[in-house]
Amino acid sequence: MLCSTFHLTKTDQMHHVRLSFNKTLRLRGIRFNSTEVHRFEARKNEISAESAPFYPPLSSVRSDAKLTRIPQFVQKYHNYKFLDLPGRCLQSNYQLEGRVLSVRKAGKALYFVDLVQDGERVQIYASNKQMGLLPLEFDRLHALIRAHDYISCVGRPFQTKVGELSLQLLTPIKIVSPCLKSTTLPDKVSDRKLINSDRVMNYLVNPALRERLMVKSIVTQAIRNHLIADKFLEVQTPLLSGAGTGANAEPFYSALKAVSGQKLQLRVAPELWLKRLVIAGFEKVFEIGPNFRNEGVDSTHNPEFTTCEFYRSFTTLPELMQMTESLFGAIFTQLEQQSPLLEVTREPLKLYASLGKGEFPKYEFIPTIEEKTKVEMPAVLSSQNLIEYFKVIGLSVPEQKQPSALLNKLSEVYLESMSHVHKNTPVFVYNQPAEMSPLAKSSKITYKDREYEILQRFELFINGMEYVNAYEEENSPYAQEDKFKQQQGYKADFNDNESLIPDWNYVKTMEYGLPPTGGWGCGIDRLSMLFSGSDRIEDVLSFGTLRDVVKQ
């Protein structure tokens, strides 16, 4: 029970009703009333003077009433026939707890409180009569309650005259954790700088942002459940190691105090660790977890990000494509089932309905480029030959001139653009030249009279953005060693800091025998952006990008 001497005078209450909008202030995109500021400061001062009663041990506020969470309470009684009961009230005592969404006063003797927990709302009906209190005493005991406070209350299931399910209280509301910043909590935040610098506040007032985090959880669980149902083993591999990255990216470096001179790095991908497990006899493994790349921050990239990678022995590229279509269908179905509860998914699920149908369009790398440029690619894909090819087709040469960078530029211009032709539909780009991925298996393919070393690899794009990278894994230690040495040559010749860092220990491990294996990787953050209708990665990261994190 709240025992407090703080109360609002009649003049204060009337002033509260007649909010004076010409006295509002603007602070970093927030509008609030100067009188409310004064009241909350007075409230905060009273709480700080004797704070312990406002932060009680939870066990001390629990009662003999049946404790239940709000969603279960609503589910049980939302269709209950209260009209058949005296006073439309069930004679069973319940205790509910949660966060105050709003407080509405009908004089000094009646409060209506919207209480939320686990995303479900219920109305609290607090009247002096049910508590056996005089109106002034009732008002005094509840005067401090404000939106965003956490409270506990005991009462009975009840239906109001307008038919709304409520909890009719038997005892005064108990604050278990007050919100001391209510004056700075607007109805909605639109100032991007404020959103990024105080994510907690934004979650409190912005339902769409909370929903986007829920979408990410659903996407992650859908992937996990689909793979586990297919008998994959979920594993966790090292985030911190001594060498080897498993991807073409610049890592973060660190050092170990316990061992002098031991340099460490955060992983940029779990690939080599997961393939070690396949070598060790775990033939179907996957990992969902964070990776780190010492690169820029923009609307679709963050130095820390979440991926899913899986590896399955004896799996070909066409089988990986089929698995991708099936997995995307499972994600789509799971989100579709949750869509009535998630406003942000409704439009994306309409736009990307093709994700649930499978049979995505496919474009082969070299034939598609030649069809679009009307010029045959060089028989030898060296840096010099590709630069000449760029000149012939009128394409500007990128700053990095190693073959992989030049081929990536061609892919960006002529292949990734095909996903714009098939708007809102996943598109496979497959059979890339061997220069583009040193960890993928390759074989010779002839186009017309020209023979190329081609990867058994695909990338999946939607509207120009890459979502999946998959390939048959290089399983020859001899070929893998040669490819690592080639990467070292590119790094020296072209000063490429993002070339794959060789892991010679992995090559030695391959000598135990890596079976023919299919590997698959997907960005969880980007998928979450897609299905939540967001064009900024910060919206699906719990506390925004790294730039935002360091401010909080």
Coordinates of C-alpha atoms in Angstrom, one line a residue:
M1 CA 0.0 0.0 0.0
L2 CA 1.2 3.5 -0.8
C3 CA 1.4 5.8 2.1
S4 CA 2.1 9.3 0.9
T5 CA 1.4 12.9 2.0
F6 CA 1.7 14.1 -1.6
H7 CA -1.6 15.1 -3.2
L8 CA -2.9 17.4 -5.9
T9 CA -5.0 20.3 -4.9
K10 CA -8.3 21.1 -6.6
T11 CA -6.7 24.0 -8.4
D12 CA -3.9 21.7 -9.6
Q13 CA -6.4 19.2 -10.9
M14 CA -8.4 21.8 -12.8
H15 CA -5.2 23.1 -14.2
H16 CA -4.2 19.6 -15.3
V17 CA -7.5 19.2 -17.2
R18 CA -7.1 22.6 -18.9
L19 CA -3.6 21.9 -20.4
S20 CA -2.2 25.1 -21.7
F21 CA -0.6 24.3 -25.0
N22 CA 1.0 27.7 -25.3
K23 CA 3.2 26.8 -22.4
T24 CA 4.7 23.7 -24.0
L25 CA 8.4 23.4 -24.5
R26 CA 10.4 21.8 -27.2
L27 CA 13.4 19.8 -26.3
R28 CA 15.1 17.7 -28.9
G29 CA 11.9 17.0 -30.7
I30 CA 9.8 16.4 -27.5
R31 CA 6.8 18.5 -26.5
F32 CA 5.8 18.6 -22.9
N33 CA 3.8 20.8 -20.5
S34 CA 5.6 23.1 -18.1
T35 CA 3.1 22.4 -15.3
E36 CA 3.6 18.6 -15.8
V37 CA 7.3 19.1 -15.5
H38 CA 6.8 20.8 -12.1
R39 CA 4.5 18.0 -10.9
F40 CA 6.8 15.2 -11.9
E41 CA 9.7 17.0 -10.2
A42 CA 7.7 17.2 -7.0
R43 CA 6.8 13.5 -7.4
K44 CA 10.5 12.6 -8.0
N45 CA 11.6 14.6 -5.0
E46 CA 9.1 12.8 -2.7
I47 CA 10.1 9.4 -4.0
S48 CA 13.8 10.1 -3.6
A49 CA 13.2 11.4 0.0
E50 CA 12.2 7.8 1.0
S51 CA 12.7 5.6 -2.0
A52 CA 12.6 2.1 -0.4
P53 CA 8.8 1.7 -0.3
F54 CA 8.7 2.3 -4.0
Y55 CA 11.1 -0.5 -4.8
P56 CA 9.8 -3.3 -2.5
P57 CA 11.0 -7.0 -2.9
L58 CA 8.4 -8.6 -5.1
S59 CA 7.6 -11.3 -2.6
S60 CA 6.5 -8.6 -0.1
V61 CA 3.7 -7.4 -2.4
R62 CA 2.4 -10.8 -3.4
S63 CA -0.9 -12.0 -1.8
D64 CA -3.1 -15.0 -1.5
A65 CA -4.9 -14.1 -4.7
K66 CA -4.2 -16.2 -7.8
L67 CA -1.2 -14.7 -9.6
T68 CA -1.4 -14.7 -13.4
R69 CA 0.1 -12.8 -16.3
I70 CA -2.1 -10.4 -18.2
P71 CA -2.2 -12.4 -21.5
Q72 CA -3.5 -15.5 -19.7
F73 CA -6.0 -13.4 -17.7
V74 CA -7.3 -11.8 -20.9
Q75 CA -7.5 -15.1 -22.8
K76 CA -9.4 -16.7 -20.0
Y77 CA -12.0 -14.0 -19.5
H78 CA -12.3 -12.0 -22.7
N79 CA -15.4 -14.0 -23.8
Y80 CA -16.7 -14.7 -20.3
K81 CA -20.5 -14.2 -19.7
F82 CA -20.3 -11.6 -17.0
L83 CA -23.9 -10.4 -17.6
D84 CA -25.1 -13.5 -15.7
L85 CA -23.2 -12.5 -12.6
P86 CA -24.2 -10.1 -9.8
G87 CA -22.6 -6.8 -10.6
R88 CA -21.0 -8.3 -13.7
C89 CA -18.1 -9.5 -11.3
L90 CA -16.6 -12.9 -10.7
Q91 CA -16.0 -13.8 -7.1
S92 CA -12.4 -14.9 -7.6
N93 CA -9.4 -12.9 -6.5
Y94 CA -6.5 -12.3 -9.0
Q95 CA -3.2 -10.5 -8.8
L96 CA -2.0 -8.8 -11.9
E97 CA 1.4 -7.0 -12.4
G98 CA 2.7 -4.9 -15.3
R99 CA 3.5 -1.4 -16.6
V100 CA 1.0 1.5 -16.6
L101 CA 0.1 2.6 -20.1
S102 CA -2.2 5.4 -19.0
V103 CA -4.2 6.7 -16.0
R104 CA -7.6 8.2 -16.3
K105 CA -9.3 9.8 -13.3
A106 CA -13.0 10.2 -12.8
G107 CA -12.9 12.5 -9.8
K108 CA -11.2 11.6 -6.6
A109 CA -12.9 8.2 -6.1
L110 CA -12.5 6.4 -9.4
Y111 CA -9.4 5.6 -11.5
F112 CA -9.1 3.7 -14.8
V113 CA -5.6 2.3 -15.4
D114 CA -4.5 0.6 -18.6
L115 CA -1.9 -2.1 -17.6
V116 CA 0.3 -3.9 -20.1
Q117 CA 2.4 -7.0 -19.8
D118 CA 3.9 -9.3 -22.5
G119 CA 2.3 -7.1 -25.1
E120 CA -1.2 -7.5 -23.8
R121 CA -3.4 -4.8 -22.2
V122 CA -6.1 -4.9 -19.6
Q123 CA -8.0 -2.2 -17.8
I124 CA -7.8 -1.8 -14.1
Y125 CA -10.9 -0.5 -12.4
A126 CA -10.0 1.2 -9.1
S127 CA -12.9 2.6 -6.9
N128 CA -12.9 3.8 -3.3
K129 CA -16.1 1.8 -2.7
Q130 CA -14.6 -1.6 -3.4
M131 CA -11.7 -0.8 -1.1
G132 CA -13.8 0.6 1.7
L133 CA -12.0 4.0 1.6
L134 CA -13.2 7.6 1.8
P135 CA -12.7 9.4 -1.5
L136 CA -9.9 11.7 -0.2
E137 CA -8.0 8.7 1.3
F138 CA -8.4 6.8 -1.9
D139 CA -7.1 9.7 -3.9
R140 CA -4.2 10.3 -1.6
L141 CA -3.1 6.6 -1.9
H142 CA -3.1 6.7 -5.7
A143 CA -2.0 10.3 -6.4
L144 CA 1.6 9.3 -7.3
I145 CA 0.7 6.7 -10.0
R146 CA 1.8 7.8 -13.5
A147 CA 2.2 6.2 -16.9
H148 CA 5.2 3.9 -17.3
D149 CA 5.2 3.0 -13.6
Y150 CA 5.4 -0.7 -12.8
I151 CA 2.6 -1.8 -10.4
S152 CA 0.9 -4.7 -8.7
C153 CA -2.8 -4.9 -7.9
V154 CA -5.4 -7.4 -6.5
G155 CA -9.0 -7.6 -7.6
R156 CA -11.7 -9.6 -9.3
P157 CA -12.6 -10.2 -13.0
F158 CA -15.2 -7.6 -13.9
Q159 CA -17.0 -6.2 -17.0
T160 CA -17.8 -2.5 -17.2
K161 CA -21.1 -1.2 -18.5
V162 CA -19.6 -0.7 -21.9
G163 CA -18.5 -4.4 -21.9
E164 CA -14.8 -4.0 -21.3
L165 CA -13.0 -6.7 -19.4
S166 CA -11.4 -5.2 -16.3
L167 CA -9.9 -6.1 -12.9
Q168 CA -12.0 -4.5 -10.2
L169 CA -9.6 -3.8 -7.4
L170 CA -10.1 -4.8 -3.7
T171 CA -7.0 -3.1 -2.3
P172 CA -4.9 0.0 -3.3
I173 CA -2.5 -0.2 -6.2
K174 CA 1.1 -0.8 -5.1
I175 CA 4.0 0.8 -7.1
V176 CA 6.9 -1.6 -7.4
S177 CA 9.1 0.5 -9.7
P178 CA 8.2 4.1 -10.6
C179 CA 9.2 5.8 -13.8
L180 CA 11.2 8.9 -12.8
K181 CA 11.5 10.3 -16.3
S182 CA 7.8 10.6 -17.3
T183 CA 8.2 14.3 -18.2
T184 CA 10.5 13.3 -21.1
L185 CA 8.4 10.5 -22.5
P186 CA 6.4 11.8 -25.4
D187 CA 3.7 9.9 -27.3
K188 CA 6.1 9.4 -30.1
V189 CA 9.7 10.2 -31.0
S190 CA 10.5 11.4 -34.5
D191 CA 13.9 13.0 -33.9
R192 CA 16.4 10.5 -35.3
K193 CA 19.3 11.7 -33.1
L194 CA 17.2 11.3 -30.0
I195 CA 16.0 7.8 -31.1
N196 CA 19.6 6.7 -31.6
S197 CA 20.9 8.2 -28.4
D198 CA 18.2 6.8 -26.0
R199 CA 16.9 3.5 -27.3
V200 CA 15.2 2.6 -24.0
M201 CA 13.0 5.6 -24.2
N202 CA 12.2 4.9 -27.9
Y203 CA 11.1 1.3 -27.0
L204 CA 8.8 2.7 -24.3
V205 CA 6.9 5.1 -26.7
N206 CA 7.4 3.5 -30.1
P207 CA 5.4 0.2 -30.7
A208 CA 6.8 -0.2 -34.2
L209 CA 10.4 -0.4 -32.9
R210 CA 9.4 -3.0 -30.3
E211 CA 7.7 -5.0 -33.1
R212 CA 10.8 -4.9 -35.3
L213 CA 12.8 -6.6 -32.5
M214 CA 10.0 -9.1 -32.1
V215 CA 10.2 -9.8 -35.9
K216 CA 13.9 -10.5 -35.6
S217 CA 13.2 -13.0 -32.8
I218 CA 10.6 -14.8 -34.9
V219 CA 12.9 -14.9 -37.9
T220 CA 15.7 -16.3 -35.8
Q221 CA 13.4 -18.9 -34.1
A222 CA 11.9 -19.9 -37.5
I223 CA 15.3 -20.6 -38.9
R224 CA 16.4 -22.5 -35.8
N225 CA 13.3 -24.6 -35.6
H226 CA 13.4 -25.5 -39.3
L227 CA 17.0 -26.7 -39.1
I228 CA 16.5 -28.6 -35.9
A229 CA 13.5 -30.3 -37.4
D230 CA 15.9 -31.4 -40.2
K231 CA 18.1 -33.0 -37.5
F232 CA 20.8 -30.3 -37.6
L233 CA 22.9 -29.9 -34.5
E234 CA 23.2 -26.3 -33.2
V235 CA 26.7 -25.4 -32.0
Q236 CA 28.6 -22.4 -30.7
T237 CA 32.1 -21.8 -32.1
P238 CA 34.8 -19.4 -30.9
L239 CA 34.3 -15.6 -31.2
L240 CA 37.9 -14.9 -30.2
S241 CA 40.7 -16.8 -31.8
G242 CA 44.3 -16.5 -33.0
A243 CA 44.1 -16.5 -36.8
G244 CA 41.9 -17.2 -39.8
T245 CA 38.8 -15.3 -40.6
G246 CA 36.7 -17.4 -43.0
A247 CA 35.6 -14.3 -45.0
N248 CA 37.0 -11.5 -47.1
A249 CA 36.9 -8.7 -44.5
E250 CA 39.1 -6.8 -42.1
P251 CA 38.9 -8.1 -38.5
F252 CA 39.1 -6.4 -35.1
Y253 CA 42.4 -7.2 -33.4
S254 CA 43.1 -7.7 -29.7
A255 CA 45.8 -9.2 -27.4
L256 CA 45.8 -11.7 -24.5
K257 CA 47.3 -10.5 -21.3
A258 CA 48.0 -14.0 -20.0
V259 CA 50.2 -14.9 -22.9
S260 CA 52.8 -12.4 -24.0
G261 CA 52.7 -11.6 -27.7
Q262 CA 49.6 -13.6 -28.4
K263 CA 47.5 -11.6 -30.9
L264 CA 43.8 -12.3 -31.2
Q265 CA 41.0 -11.3 -33.4
L266 CA 37.2 -11.3 -33.3
R267 CA 35.8 -13.7 -35.9
V268 CA 34.4 -12.3 -39.1
A269 CA 32.6 -15.6 -39.9
P270 CA 32.2 -19.0 -38.2
E271 CA 32.8 -20.9 -41.4
L272 CA 36.2 -22.6 -40.8
W273 CA 35.2 -23.6 -37.3
L274 CA 32.0 -25.2 -38.5
K275 CA 33.8 -27.0 -41.3
R276 CA 36.2 -28.4 -38.7
L277 CA 33.2 -29.9 -36.9
V278 CA 32.0 -31.5 -40.2
I279 CA 35.5 -33.0 -40.5
A280 CA 35.1 -34.2 -36.9
G281 CA 32.0 -36.2 -37.9
F282 CA 29.2 -33.7 -37.1
E283 CA 27.7 -33.9 -40.6
K284 CA 24.8 -31.4 -40.1
V285 CA 25.7 -28.4 -38.0
F286 CA 24.5 -24.8 -37.8
E287 CA 25.3 -21.7 -35.7
I288 CA 23.3 -18.5 -35.2
G289 CA 25.5 -15.8 -33.7
P290 CA 27.4 -12.5 -33.9
N291 CA 30.3 -11.7 -36.2
F292 CA 32.5 -8.6 -36.3
R293 CA 34.0 -6.8 -39.3
N294 CA 36.2 -3.7 -38.9
E295 CA 34.4 -1.8 -41.6
G296 CA 32.0 1.1 -42.1
V297 CA 28.6 1.9 -40.7
D298 CA 25.7 2.7 -43.0
S299 CA 22.0 2.0 -43.4
T300 CA 22.6 -1.7 -44.1
H301 CA 26.0 -2.4 -42.4
N302 CA 27.2 -2.5 -38.8
P303 CA 30.6 -3.8 -37.5
E304 CA 28.7 -6.3 -35.3
F305 CA 26.0 -8.3 -36.9
T306 CA 24.1 -11.6 -36.7
T307 CA 24.2 -14.5 -39.1
C308 CA 23.1 -18.1 -39.5
E309 CA 25.5 -20.5 -41.2
F310 CA 24.8 -24.2 -41.7
Y311 CA 26.9 -27.0 -43.2
R312 CA 25.6 -30.4 -44.4
S313 CA 27.7 -33.2 -45.9
F314 CA 27.0 -34.6 -49.3
T315 CA 25.0 -31.6 -50.5
T316 CA 25.1 -30.1 -53.9
L317 CA 24.4 -26.6 -55.1
P318 CA 20.9 -27.4 -56.5
E319 CA 20.1 -29.0 -53.1
L320 CA 21.2 -25.8 -51.3
M321 CA 18.9 -23.8 -53.6
Q322 CA 16.0 -26.1 -52.7
M323 CA 16.8 -25.8 -49.0
T324 CA 16.9 -22.1 -49.3
E325 CA 13.4 -22.0 -50.9
S326 CA 12.1 -24.3 -48.2
L327 CA 13.7 -22.3 -45.3
F328 CA 12.4 -19.0 -46.6
G329 CA 8.9 -20.5 -46.9
A330 CA 9.1 -21.6 -43.3
I331 CA 10.1 -18.1 -42.2
F332 CA 7.3 -16.6 -44.2
T333 CA 4.7 -19.0 -42.7
Q334 CA 5.8 -18.3 -39.2
L335 CA 5.6 -14.6 -39.7
E336 CA 2.2 -15.0 -41.4
Q337 CA 0.9 -16.8 -38.3
Q338 CA 2.1 -13.9 -36.1
S339 CA 1.0 -11.1 -38.4
P340 CA -2.3 -10.3 -36.6
L341 CA -0.2 -9.2 -33.6
L342 CA 2.5 -7.4 -35.6
E343 CA 1.5 -4.3 -37.5
V344 CA 4.9 -3.9 -39.1
T345 CA 4.8 -7.2 -40.9
R346 CA 1.5 -6.8 -42.7
E347 CA 2.7 -4.8 -45.7
P348 CA 6.0 -6.7 -46.1
L349 CA 4.1 -10.0 -46.1
K350 CA 2.0 -8.8 -49.0
L351 CA 5.0 -7.4 -50.9
Y352 CA 7.2 -10.5 -50.5
A353 CA 4.5 -13.2 -50.9
S354 CA 6.8 -14.9 -53.5
L355 CA 9.1 -15.9 -50.6
G356 CA 6.6 -18.4 -49.5
K357 CA 6.1 -20.1 -52.9
G358 CA 9.6 -21.3 -53.8
E359 CA 11.0 -21.6 -57.4
F360 CA 13.1 -18.4 -57.3
P361 CA 14.4 -17.1 -60.7
K362 CA 18.0 -18.1 -61.5
Y363 CA 20.7 -16.3 -63.5
E364 CA 24.1 -17.8 -64.4
F365 CA 27.0 -15.4 -64.0
I366 CA 29.0 -15.4 -67.3
P367 CA 26.1 -16.0 -69.7
T368 CA 24.0 -13.3 -68.2
I369 CA 26.8 -10.7 -68.3
E370 CA 27.5 -11.5 -71.9
E371 CA 23.8 -11.3 -72.8
K372 CA 23.5 -7.9 -71.2
T373 CA 26.7 -6.4 -72.5
K374 CA 26.7 -8.1 -75.9
V375 CA 30.4 -8.7 -75.4
E376 CA 32.1 -12.0 -74.6
M377 CA 34.2 -12.0 -71.4
P378 CA 37.9 -12.7 -71.7
A379 CA 39.0 -16.3 -71.7
V380 CA 41.5 -15.6 -68.9
L381 CA 40.0 -13.6 -66.1
S382 CA 43.2 -11.8 -65.1
S383 CA 43.2 -8.2 -63.7
Q384 CA 44.6 -6.8 -67.0
N385 CA 42.1 -8.6 -69.2
L386 CA 39.2 -7.6 -67.0
I387 CA 40.3 -3.9 -67.1
E388 CA 40.3 -4.1 -70.9
Y389 CA 36.9 -5.7 -70.8
F390 CA 35.6 -2.8 -68.7
K391 CA 36.9 -0.3 -71.3
V392 CA 35.2 -2.2 -74.1
I393 CA 31.8 -2.2 -72.4
G394 CA 32.2 1.3 -71.1
L395 CA 32.2 0.5 -67.4
S396 CA 34.3 2.5 -64.9
V397 CA 37.1 0.6 -63.3
P398 CA 36.9 0.4 -59.4
E399 CA 39.7 1.5 -57.2
Q400 CA 40.6 -2.1 -56.2
K401 CA 41.8 -3.9 -59.4
Q402 CA 42.3 -7.5 -58.3
P403 CA 40.1 -10.0 -60.3
S404 CA 37.7 -10.6 -57.5
A405 CA 36.9 -6.9 -57.1
L406 CA 36.5 -6.4 -60.8
L407 CA 34.2 -9.4 -61.1
N408 CA 32.2 -8.2 -58.1
K409 CA 31.7 -4.9 -59.9
L410 CA 30.3 -6.7 -62.9
S411 CA 28.0 -8.7 -60.7
E412 CA 26.8 -5.5 -59.0
V413 CA 26.0 -3.8 -62.3
Y414 CA 24.7 -6.7 -64.5
L415 CA 23.5 -9.4 -62.1
E416 CA 22.3 -7.9 -58.8
S417 CA 20.3 -5.6 -61.0
M418 CA 18.2 -8.6 -62.2
S419 CA 16.6 -8.7 -58.7
H420 CA 15.1 -5.3 -59.6
V421 CA 13.6 -6.8 -62.7
H422 CA 11.9 -9.4 -60.5
K423 CA 10.7 -6.8 -57.9
N424 CA 10.2 -8.2 -54.4
T425 CA 11.2 -11.6 -55.5
P426 CA 14.4 -13.6 -54.5
V427 CA 16.8 -14.1 -57.3
F428 CA 19.6 -16.7 -57.5
V429 CA 22.9 -15.6 -59.1
Y430 CA 25.0 -18.8 -59.5
N431 CA 28.2 -20.3 -61.1
Q432 CA 30.5 -17.4 -60.4
P433 CA 34.1 -17.5 -61.5
A434 CA 36.6 -19.2 -59.2
E435 CA 38.4 -15.9 -58.4
M436 CA 35.5 -14.7 -56.4
S437 CA 35.6 -17.2 -53.5
P438 CA 38.7 -19.0 -52.2
L439 CA 36.8 -21.4 -49.9
A440 CA 34.3 -22.7 -52.5
K441 CA 34.6 -25.8 -54.7
S442 CA 35.2 -25.1 -58.4
S443 CA 35.2 -27.1 -61.6
K444 CA 35.7 -26.4 -65.3
I445 CA 32.7 -25.2 -67.4
T446 CA 32.8 -24.4 -71.1
Y447 CA 30.8 -21.5 -72.5
K448 CA 30.9 -21.6 -76.3
D449 CA 34.6 -22.3 -77.0
R450 CA 36.0 -20.8 -73.7
E451 CA 36.7 -22.9 -70.6
Y452 CA 36.5 -21.3 -67.2
E453 CA 37.1 -22.4 -63.6
I454 CA 33.6 -21.9 -62.1
L455 CA 32.4 -22.1 -58.5
Q456 CA 29.5 -24.2 -57.4
R457 CA 28.1 -21.2 -55.6
F458 CA 25.1 -18.9 -55.5
E459 CA 24.1 -15.6 -54.0
L460 CA 20.5 -14.7 -53.4
F461 CA 19.4 -11.1 -53.9
I462 CA 16.1 -9.3 -53.3
N463 CA 15.7 -5.8 -54.7
G464 CA 19.4 -5.4 -55.1
M465 CA 20.5 -6.5 -51.6
E466 CA 22.3 -9.8 -50.9
Y467 CA 20.7 -12.1 -48.3
V468 CA 22.3 -15.5 -48.8
N469 CA 25.7 -16.8 -49.9
A470 CA 26.1 -20.5 -50.4
Y471 CA 28.4 -23.0 -52.1
E472 CA 29.8 -26.4 -52.2
E473 CA 32.9 -26.3 -50.0
E474 CA 36.4 -26.8 -51.2
N475 CA 37.4 -30.1 -49.6
S476 CA 40.8 -30.7 -51.1
P477 CA 43.6 -29.5 -48.7
Y478 CA 45.9 -29.2 -51.7
A479 CA 43.5 -26.9 -53.6
Q480 CA 42.7 -25.0 -50.5
E481 CA 46.4 -24.3 -49.8
D482 CA 46.8 -23.1 -53.4
K483 CA 43.8 -20.7 -53.0
F484 CA 45.1 -19.3 -49.7
K485 CA 48.5 -18.6 -51.4
Q486 CA 46.7 -16.9 -54.3
Q487 CA 44.9 -14.7 -51.7
Q488 CA 48.3 -13.7 -50.2
G489 CA 49.5 -12.8 -53.7
Y490 CA 46.4 -10.5 -54.2
K491 CA 47.0 -8.9 -50.8
A492 CA 50.6 -8.1 -51.8
D493 CA 50.0 -7.1 -55.4
F494 CA 46.9 -5.0 -54.9
N495 CA 47.2 -3.9 -51.2
D496 CA 43.9 -5.6 -50.5
N497 CA 43.3 -5.4 -46.7
E498 CA 40.0 -7.4 -47.1
S499 CA 41.6 -10.5 -48.7
L500 CA 40.9 -13.7 -46.9
I501 CA 43.5 -14.3 -44.1
P502 CA 44.8 -17.8 -44.6
D503 CA 44.3 -20.3 -41.8
W504 CA 47.1 -22.9 -42.3
N505 CA 46.0 -24.9 -39.3
Y506 CA 42.6 -25.4 -41.1
V507 CA 44.4 -26.8 -44.1
K508 CA 46.2 -29.3 -41.9
T509 CA 42.8 -30.3 -40.3
M510 CA 41.4 -30.9 -43.8
E511 CA 43.9 -33.8 -44.1
Y512 CA 41.5 -35.8 -41.8
G513 CA 39.0 -35.6 -44.7
L514 CA 36.2 -33.1 -45.3
P515 CA 33.4 -34.9 -47.1
P516 CA 31.7 -33.1 -50.0
T517 CA 29.8 -30.5 -48.1
G518 CA 27.3 -27.7 -48.8
G519 CA 27.6 -24.5 -46.8
W520 CA 25.0 -21.7 -46.4
G521 CA 25.1 -18.3 -44.8
C522 CA 22.4 -15.7 -44.3
G523 CA 22.3 -12.3 -42.6
I524 CA 19.6 -12.3 -39.8
D525 CA 19.6 -8.6 -39.5
R526 CA 18.9 -8.0 -43.2
L527 CA 16.1 -10.6 -43.2
S528 CA 14.6 -8.9 -40.2
M529 CA 14.7 -5.6 -42.0
L530 CA 13.0 -7.1 -45.0
F531 CA 10.1 -8.6 -43.0
S532 CA 9.6 -5.6 -40.7
G533 CA 9.5 -3.0 -43.5
S534 CA 12.7 -1.2 -42.3
D535 CA 15.3 0.3 -44.6
R536 CA 17.8 0.9 -41.7
I537 CA 19.7 -1.8 -40.0
E538 CA 19.7 0.1 -36.7
D539 CA 15.9 -0.6 -36.4
V540 CA 16.5 -4.3 -35.9
L541 CA 19.6 -4.0 -33.6
S542 CA 18.6 -3.9 -29.9
F543 CA 20.5 -0.7 -29.3
G544 CA 21.2 0.6 -32.8
T545 CA 24.5 0.6 -34.7
L546 CA 27.9 0.9 -33.1
R547 CA 27.7 4.7 -33.4
D548 CA 24.5 4.6 -31.3
V549 CA 25.8 2.0 -28.8
V550 CA 28.7 4.2 -27.7
K551 CA 26.3 7.1 -26.9
Q552 CA 24.2 5.1 -24.5

